[in-house]
GROMACS .gro file of N, CA and C in nm:
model
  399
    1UNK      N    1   8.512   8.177   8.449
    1UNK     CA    2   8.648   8.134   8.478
    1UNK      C    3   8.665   8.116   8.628
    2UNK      N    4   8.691   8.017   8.696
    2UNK     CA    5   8.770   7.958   8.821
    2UNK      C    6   8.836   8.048   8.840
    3UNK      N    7   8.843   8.118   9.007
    3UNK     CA    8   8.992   8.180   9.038
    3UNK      C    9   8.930   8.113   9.206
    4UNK      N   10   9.077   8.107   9.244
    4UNK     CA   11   9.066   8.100   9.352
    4UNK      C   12   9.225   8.148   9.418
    5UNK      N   13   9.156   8.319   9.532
    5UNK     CA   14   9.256   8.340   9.578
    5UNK      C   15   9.277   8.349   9.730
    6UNK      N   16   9.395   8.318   9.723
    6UNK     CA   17   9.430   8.315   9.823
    6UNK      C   18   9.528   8.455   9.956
    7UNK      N   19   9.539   8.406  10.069
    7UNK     CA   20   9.559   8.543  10.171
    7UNK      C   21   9.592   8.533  10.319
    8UNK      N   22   9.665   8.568  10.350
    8UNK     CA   23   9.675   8.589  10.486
    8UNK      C   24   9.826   8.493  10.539
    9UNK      N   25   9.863   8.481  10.479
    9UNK     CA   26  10.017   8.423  10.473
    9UNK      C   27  10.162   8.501  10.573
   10UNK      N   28  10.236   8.499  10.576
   10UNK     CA   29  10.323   8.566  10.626
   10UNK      C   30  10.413   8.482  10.751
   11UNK      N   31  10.502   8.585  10.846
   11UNK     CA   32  10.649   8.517  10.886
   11UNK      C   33  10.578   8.508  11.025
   12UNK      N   34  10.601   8.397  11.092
   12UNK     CA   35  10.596   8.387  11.259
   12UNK      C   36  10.699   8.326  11.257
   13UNK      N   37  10.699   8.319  11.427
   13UNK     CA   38  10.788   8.250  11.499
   13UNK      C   39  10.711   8.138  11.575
   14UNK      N   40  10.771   8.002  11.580
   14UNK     CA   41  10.759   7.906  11.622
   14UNK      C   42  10.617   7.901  11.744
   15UNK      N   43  10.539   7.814  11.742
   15UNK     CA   44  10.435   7.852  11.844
   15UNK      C   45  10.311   7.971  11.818
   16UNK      N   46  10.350   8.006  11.702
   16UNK     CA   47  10.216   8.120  11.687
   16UNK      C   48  10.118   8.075  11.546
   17UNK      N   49  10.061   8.165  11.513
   17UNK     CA   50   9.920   8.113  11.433
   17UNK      C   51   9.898   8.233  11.329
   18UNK      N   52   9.864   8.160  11.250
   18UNK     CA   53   9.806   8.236  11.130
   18UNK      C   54   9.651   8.198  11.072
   19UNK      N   55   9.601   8.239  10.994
   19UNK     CA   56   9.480   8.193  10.923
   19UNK      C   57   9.479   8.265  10.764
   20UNK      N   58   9.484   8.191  10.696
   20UNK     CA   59   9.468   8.159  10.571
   20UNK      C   60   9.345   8.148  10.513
   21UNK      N   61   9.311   8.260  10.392
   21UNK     CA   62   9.198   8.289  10.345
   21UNK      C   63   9.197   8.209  10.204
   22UNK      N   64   9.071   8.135  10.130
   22UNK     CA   65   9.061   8.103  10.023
   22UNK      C   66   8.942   8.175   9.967
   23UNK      N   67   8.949   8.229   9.809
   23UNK     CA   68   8.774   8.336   9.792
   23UNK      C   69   8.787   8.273   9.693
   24UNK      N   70   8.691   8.208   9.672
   24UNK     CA   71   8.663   8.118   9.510
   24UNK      C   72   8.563   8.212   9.452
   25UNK      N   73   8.561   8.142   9.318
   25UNK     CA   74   8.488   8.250   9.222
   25UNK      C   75   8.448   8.141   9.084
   26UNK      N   76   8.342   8.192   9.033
   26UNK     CA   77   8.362   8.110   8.904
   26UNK      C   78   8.267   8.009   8.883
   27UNK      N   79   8.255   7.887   9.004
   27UNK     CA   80   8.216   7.787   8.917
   27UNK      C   81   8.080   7.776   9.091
   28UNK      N   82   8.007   7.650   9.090
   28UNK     CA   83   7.964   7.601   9.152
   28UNK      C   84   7.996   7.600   9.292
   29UNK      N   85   8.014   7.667   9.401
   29UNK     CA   86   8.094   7.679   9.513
   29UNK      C   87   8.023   7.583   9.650
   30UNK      N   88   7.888   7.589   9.615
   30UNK     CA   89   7.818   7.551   9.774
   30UNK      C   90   7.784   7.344   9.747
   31UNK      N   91   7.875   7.312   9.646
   31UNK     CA   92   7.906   7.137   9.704
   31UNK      C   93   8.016   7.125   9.611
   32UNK      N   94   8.116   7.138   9.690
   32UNK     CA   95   8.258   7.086   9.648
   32UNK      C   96   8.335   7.042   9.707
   33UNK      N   97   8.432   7.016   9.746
   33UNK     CA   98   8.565   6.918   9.782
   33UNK      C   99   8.652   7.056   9.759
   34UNK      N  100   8.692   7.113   9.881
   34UNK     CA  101   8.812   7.202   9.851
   34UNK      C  102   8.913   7.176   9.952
   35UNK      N  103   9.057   7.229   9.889
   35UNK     CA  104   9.144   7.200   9.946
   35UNK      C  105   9.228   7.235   9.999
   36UNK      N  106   9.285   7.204  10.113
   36UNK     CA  107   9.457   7.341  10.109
   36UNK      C  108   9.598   7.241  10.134
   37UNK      N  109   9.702   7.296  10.044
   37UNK     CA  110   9.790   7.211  10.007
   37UNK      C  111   9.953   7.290  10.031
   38UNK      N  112  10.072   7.229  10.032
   38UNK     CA  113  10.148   7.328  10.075
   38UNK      C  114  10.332   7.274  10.018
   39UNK      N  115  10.356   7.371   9.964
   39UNK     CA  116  10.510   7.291   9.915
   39UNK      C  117  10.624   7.404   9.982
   40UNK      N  118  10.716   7.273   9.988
   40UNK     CA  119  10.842   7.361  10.073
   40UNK      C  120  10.922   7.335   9.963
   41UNK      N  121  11.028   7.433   9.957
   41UNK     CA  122  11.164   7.417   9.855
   41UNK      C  123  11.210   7.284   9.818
   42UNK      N  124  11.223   7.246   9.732
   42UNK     CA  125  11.274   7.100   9.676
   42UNK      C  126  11.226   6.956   9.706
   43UNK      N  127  11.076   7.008   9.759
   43UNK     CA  128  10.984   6.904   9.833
   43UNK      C  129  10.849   6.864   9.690
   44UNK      N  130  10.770   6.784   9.717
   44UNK     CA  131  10.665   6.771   9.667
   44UNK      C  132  10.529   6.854   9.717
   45UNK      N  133  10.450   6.893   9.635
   45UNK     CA  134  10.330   6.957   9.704
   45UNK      C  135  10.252   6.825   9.795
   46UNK      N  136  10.203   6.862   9.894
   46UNK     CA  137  10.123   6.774   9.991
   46UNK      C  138  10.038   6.813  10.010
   47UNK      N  139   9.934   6.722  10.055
   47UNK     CA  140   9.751   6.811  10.086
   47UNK      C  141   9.785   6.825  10.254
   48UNK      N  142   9.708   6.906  10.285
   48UNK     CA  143   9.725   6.968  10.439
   48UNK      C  144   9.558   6.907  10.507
   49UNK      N  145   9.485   6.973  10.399
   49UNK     CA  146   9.338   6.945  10.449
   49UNK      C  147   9.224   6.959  10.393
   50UNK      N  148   9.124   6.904  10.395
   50UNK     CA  149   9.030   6.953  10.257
   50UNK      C  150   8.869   6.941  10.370
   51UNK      N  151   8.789   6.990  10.271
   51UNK     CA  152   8.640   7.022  10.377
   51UNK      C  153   8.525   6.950  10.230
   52UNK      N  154   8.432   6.897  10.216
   52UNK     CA  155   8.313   6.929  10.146
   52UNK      C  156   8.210   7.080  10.193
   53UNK      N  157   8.215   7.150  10.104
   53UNK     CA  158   8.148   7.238  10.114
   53UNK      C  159   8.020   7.248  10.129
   54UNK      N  160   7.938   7.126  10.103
   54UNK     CA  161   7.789   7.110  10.125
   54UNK      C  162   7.739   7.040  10.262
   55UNK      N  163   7.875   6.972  10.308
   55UNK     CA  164   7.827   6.897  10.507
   55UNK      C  165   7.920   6.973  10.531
   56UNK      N  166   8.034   6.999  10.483
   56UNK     CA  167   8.145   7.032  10.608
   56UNK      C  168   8.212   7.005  10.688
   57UNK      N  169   8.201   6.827  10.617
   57UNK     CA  170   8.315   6.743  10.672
   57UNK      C  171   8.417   6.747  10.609
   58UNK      N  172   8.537   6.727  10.742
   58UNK     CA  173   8.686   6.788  10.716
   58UNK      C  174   8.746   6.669  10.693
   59UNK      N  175   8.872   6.691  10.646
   59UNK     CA  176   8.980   6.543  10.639
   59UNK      C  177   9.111   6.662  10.644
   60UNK      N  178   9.234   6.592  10.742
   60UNK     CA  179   9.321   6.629  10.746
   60UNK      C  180   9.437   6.520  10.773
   61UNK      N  181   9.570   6.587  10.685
   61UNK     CA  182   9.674   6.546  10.717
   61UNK      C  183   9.747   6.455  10.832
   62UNK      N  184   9.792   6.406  10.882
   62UNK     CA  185   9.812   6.383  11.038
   62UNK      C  186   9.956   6.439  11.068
   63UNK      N  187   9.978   6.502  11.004
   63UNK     CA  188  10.109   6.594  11.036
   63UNK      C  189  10.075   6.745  11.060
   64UNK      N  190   9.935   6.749  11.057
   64UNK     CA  191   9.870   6.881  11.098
   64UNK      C  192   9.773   6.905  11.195
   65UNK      N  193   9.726   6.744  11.231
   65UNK     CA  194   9.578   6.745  11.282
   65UNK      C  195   9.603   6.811  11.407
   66UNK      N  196   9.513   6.850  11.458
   66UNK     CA  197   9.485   6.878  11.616
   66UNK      C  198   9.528   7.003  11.591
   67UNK      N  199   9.626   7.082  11.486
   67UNK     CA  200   9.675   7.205  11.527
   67UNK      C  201   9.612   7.256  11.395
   68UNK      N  202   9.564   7.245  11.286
   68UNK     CA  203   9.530   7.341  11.197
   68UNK      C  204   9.407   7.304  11.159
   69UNK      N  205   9.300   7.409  11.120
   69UNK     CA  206   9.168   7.378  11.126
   69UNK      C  207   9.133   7.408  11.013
   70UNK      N  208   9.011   7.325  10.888
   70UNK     CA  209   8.976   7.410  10.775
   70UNK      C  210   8.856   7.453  10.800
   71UNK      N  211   8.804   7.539  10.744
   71UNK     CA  212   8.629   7.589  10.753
   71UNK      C  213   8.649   7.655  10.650
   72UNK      N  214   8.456   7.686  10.662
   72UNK     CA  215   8.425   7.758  10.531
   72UNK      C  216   8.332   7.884  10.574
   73UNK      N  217   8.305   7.965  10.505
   73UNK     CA  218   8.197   8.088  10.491
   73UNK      C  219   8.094   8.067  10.372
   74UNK      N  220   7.996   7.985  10.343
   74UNK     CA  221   7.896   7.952  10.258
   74UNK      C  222   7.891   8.113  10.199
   75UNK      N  223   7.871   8.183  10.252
   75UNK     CA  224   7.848   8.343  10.207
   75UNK      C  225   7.919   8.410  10.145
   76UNK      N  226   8.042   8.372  10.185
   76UNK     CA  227   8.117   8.490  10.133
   76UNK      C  228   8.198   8.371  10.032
   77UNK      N  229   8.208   8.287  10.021
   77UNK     CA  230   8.286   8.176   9.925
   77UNK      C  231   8.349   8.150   9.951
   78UNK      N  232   8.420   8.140  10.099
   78UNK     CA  233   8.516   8.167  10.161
   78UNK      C  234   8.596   8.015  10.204
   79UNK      N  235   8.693   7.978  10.217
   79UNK     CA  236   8.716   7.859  10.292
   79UNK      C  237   8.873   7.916  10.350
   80UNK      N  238   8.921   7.888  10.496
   80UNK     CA  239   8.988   7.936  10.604
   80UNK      C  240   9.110   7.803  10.644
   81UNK      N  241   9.205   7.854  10.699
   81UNK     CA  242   9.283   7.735  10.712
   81UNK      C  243   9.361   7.812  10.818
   82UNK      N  244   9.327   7.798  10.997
   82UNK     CA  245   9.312   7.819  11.107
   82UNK      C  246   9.467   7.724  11.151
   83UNK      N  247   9.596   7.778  11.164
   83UNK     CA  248   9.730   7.723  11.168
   83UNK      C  249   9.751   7.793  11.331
   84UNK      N  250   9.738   7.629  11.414
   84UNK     CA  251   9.811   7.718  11.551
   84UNK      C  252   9.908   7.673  11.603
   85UNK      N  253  10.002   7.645  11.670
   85UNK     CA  254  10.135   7.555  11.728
   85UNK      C  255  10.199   7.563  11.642
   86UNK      N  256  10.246   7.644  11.545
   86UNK     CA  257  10.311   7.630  11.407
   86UNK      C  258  10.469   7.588  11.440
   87UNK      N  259  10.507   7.486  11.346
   87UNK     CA  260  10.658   7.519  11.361
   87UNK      C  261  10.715   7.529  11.250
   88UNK      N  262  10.891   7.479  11.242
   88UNK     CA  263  10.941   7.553  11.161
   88UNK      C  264  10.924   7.445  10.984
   89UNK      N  265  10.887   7.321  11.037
   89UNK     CA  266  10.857   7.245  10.925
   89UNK      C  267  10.745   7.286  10.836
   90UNK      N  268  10.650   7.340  10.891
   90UNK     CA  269  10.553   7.419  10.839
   90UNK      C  270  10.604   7.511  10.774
   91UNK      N  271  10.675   7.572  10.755
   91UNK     CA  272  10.746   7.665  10.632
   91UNK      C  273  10.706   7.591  10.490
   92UNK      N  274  10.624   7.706  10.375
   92UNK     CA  275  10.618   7.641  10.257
   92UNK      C  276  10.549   7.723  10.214
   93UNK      N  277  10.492   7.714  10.081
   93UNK     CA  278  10.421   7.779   9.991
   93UNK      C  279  10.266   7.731   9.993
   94UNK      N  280  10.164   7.782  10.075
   94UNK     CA  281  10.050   7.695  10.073
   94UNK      C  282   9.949   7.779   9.951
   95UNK      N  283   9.913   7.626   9.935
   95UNK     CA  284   9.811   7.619   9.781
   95UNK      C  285   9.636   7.629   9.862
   96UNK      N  286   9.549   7.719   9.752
   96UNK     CA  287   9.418   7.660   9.788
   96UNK      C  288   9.337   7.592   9.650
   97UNK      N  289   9.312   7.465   9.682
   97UNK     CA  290   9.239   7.372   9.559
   97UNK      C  291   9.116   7.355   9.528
   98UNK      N  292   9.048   7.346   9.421
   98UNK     CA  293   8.937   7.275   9.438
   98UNK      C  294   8.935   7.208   9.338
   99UNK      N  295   8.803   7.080   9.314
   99UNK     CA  296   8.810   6.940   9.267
   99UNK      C  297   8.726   7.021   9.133
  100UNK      N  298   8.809   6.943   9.012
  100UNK     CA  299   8.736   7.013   8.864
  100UNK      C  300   8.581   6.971   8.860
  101UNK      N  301   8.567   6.831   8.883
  101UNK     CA  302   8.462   6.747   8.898
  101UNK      C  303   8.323   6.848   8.958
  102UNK      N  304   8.205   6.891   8.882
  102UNK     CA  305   8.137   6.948   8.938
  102UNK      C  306   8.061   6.840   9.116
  103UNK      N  307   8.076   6.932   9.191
  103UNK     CA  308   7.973   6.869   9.321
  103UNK      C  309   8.089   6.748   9.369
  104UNK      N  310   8.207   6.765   9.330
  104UNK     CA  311   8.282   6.649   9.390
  104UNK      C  312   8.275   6.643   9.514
  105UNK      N  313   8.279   6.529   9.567
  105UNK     CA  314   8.346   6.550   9.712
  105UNK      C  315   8.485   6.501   9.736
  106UNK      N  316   8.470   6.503   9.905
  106UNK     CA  317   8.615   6.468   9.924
  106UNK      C  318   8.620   6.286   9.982
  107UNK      N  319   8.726   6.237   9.935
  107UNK     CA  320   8.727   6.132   9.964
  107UNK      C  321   8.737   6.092  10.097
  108UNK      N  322   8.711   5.968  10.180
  108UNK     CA  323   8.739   5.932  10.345
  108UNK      C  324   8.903   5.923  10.302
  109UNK      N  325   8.968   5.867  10.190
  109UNK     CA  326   9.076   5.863  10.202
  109UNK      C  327   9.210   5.956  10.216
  110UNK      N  328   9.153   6.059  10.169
  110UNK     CA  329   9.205   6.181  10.248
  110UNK      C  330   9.250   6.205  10.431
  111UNK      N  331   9.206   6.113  10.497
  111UNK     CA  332   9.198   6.163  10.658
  111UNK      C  333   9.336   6.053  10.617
  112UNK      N  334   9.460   6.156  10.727
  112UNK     CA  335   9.582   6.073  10.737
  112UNK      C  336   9.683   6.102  10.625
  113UNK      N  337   9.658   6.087  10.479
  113UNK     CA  338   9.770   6.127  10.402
  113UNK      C  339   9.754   6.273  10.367
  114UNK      N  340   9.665   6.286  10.402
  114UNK     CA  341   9.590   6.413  10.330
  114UNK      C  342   9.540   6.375  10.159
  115UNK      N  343   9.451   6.526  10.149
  115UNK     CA  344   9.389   6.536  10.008
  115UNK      C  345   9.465   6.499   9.940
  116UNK      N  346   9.474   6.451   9.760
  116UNK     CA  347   9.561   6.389   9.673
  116UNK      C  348   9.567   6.539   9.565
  117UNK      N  349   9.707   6.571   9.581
  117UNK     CA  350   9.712   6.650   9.420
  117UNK      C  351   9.632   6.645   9.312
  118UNK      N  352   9.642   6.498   9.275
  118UNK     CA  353   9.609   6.458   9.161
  118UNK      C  354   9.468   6.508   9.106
  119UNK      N  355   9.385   6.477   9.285
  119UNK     CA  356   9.218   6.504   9.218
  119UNK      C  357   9.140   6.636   9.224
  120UNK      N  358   9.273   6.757   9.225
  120UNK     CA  359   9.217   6.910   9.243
  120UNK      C  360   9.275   6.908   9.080
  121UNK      N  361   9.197   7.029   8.988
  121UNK     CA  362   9.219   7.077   8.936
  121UNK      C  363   9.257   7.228   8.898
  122UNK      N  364   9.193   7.280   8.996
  122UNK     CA  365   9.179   7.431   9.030
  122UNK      C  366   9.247   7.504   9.142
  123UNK      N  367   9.374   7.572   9.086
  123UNK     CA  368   9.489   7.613   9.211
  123UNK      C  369   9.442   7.777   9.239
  124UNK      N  370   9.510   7.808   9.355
  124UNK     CA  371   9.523   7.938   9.371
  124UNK      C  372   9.666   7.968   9.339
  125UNK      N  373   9.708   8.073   9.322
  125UNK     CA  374   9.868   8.117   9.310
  125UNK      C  375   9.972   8.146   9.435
  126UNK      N  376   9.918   8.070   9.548
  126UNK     CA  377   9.964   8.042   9.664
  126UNK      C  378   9.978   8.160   9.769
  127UNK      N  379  10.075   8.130   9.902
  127UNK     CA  380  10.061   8.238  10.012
  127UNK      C  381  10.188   8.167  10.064
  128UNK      N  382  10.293   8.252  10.096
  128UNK     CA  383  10.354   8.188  10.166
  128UNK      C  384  10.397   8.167  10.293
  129UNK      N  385  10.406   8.079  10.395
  129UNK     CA  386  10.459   8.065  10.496
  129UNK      C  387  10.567   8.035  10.577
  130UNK      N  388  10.602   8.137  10.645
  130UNK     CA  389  10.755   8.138  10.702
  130UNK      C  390  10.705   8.136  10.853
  131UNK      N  391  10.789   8.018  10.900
  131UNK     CA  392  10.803   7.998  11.059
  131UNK      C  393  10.927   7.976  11.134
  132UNK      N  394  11.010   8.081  11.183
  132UNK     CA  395  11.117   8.062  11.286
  132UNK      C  396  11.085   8.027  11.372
  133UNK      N  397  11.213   7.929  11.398
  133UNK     CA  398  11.277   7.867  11.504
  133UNK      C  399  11.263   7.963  11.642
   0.00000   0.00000   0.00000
């Protein structure tokens, strides 16, 4: 069984940083397409950023780039989501994904809108993030 959980969530204030833990479990971990995704109250979920786990090429959002970083830990199953300059729009419920598709990767089309909902199948039960003004 797939789990993937998630960690390291919590309240800042405007300008500070967090990092966000993902620990997968379950299926095939060292070539996948994983993801991190994030919904605010009465919003749609959005992809933030996603990595292939076998190069370790990233694709991100452009409403995040330059300030939030994804990586991974091959070892520990680990994949990280490195949030710095935070502000208060960044407030939301962030998701960690991965693609059902064994060995998927991530698409080029991901860089700019970010990752697509549609092509994760596998959620974590989220973390949430609070950022004051």
């Amino acid at each position: 069984q797939v789990q993937l959980v998630e960690s390291g969530g919590g309240s800042v204030q405007a300008g500070g940083s967090l990092r966000l833990s993902c620990a997968a479990s379950g299926y095939t971990y060292s070539s996948n397409c994983m993801g991190w995704f994030r919904q605010a109250p009465g919003k749609e979920r959005e992809g933030v950023a996603a990595i292939y786990t076998a190069g370790g090429s990233t694709y991100y959002a452009d409403s995040v780039k330059g300030r939030f970083t994804i990586s991974q830990d091959n070892a520990k199953n680990t994949v990280y989501l490195q949030m710095n300059s935070l502000k208060p729009e960044d407030t939301a419920m962030y998701y960690c994904a991965a693609r059902k598709v064994a060995w998927a990767y991530c698409s080029s089309s991901y860089s700019g809108p970010g990752p697509k909902v549609a092509d994760f199948g596998y959620w974590g039960q989220g973390t949430q993030v609070t950022v004051s003004s």
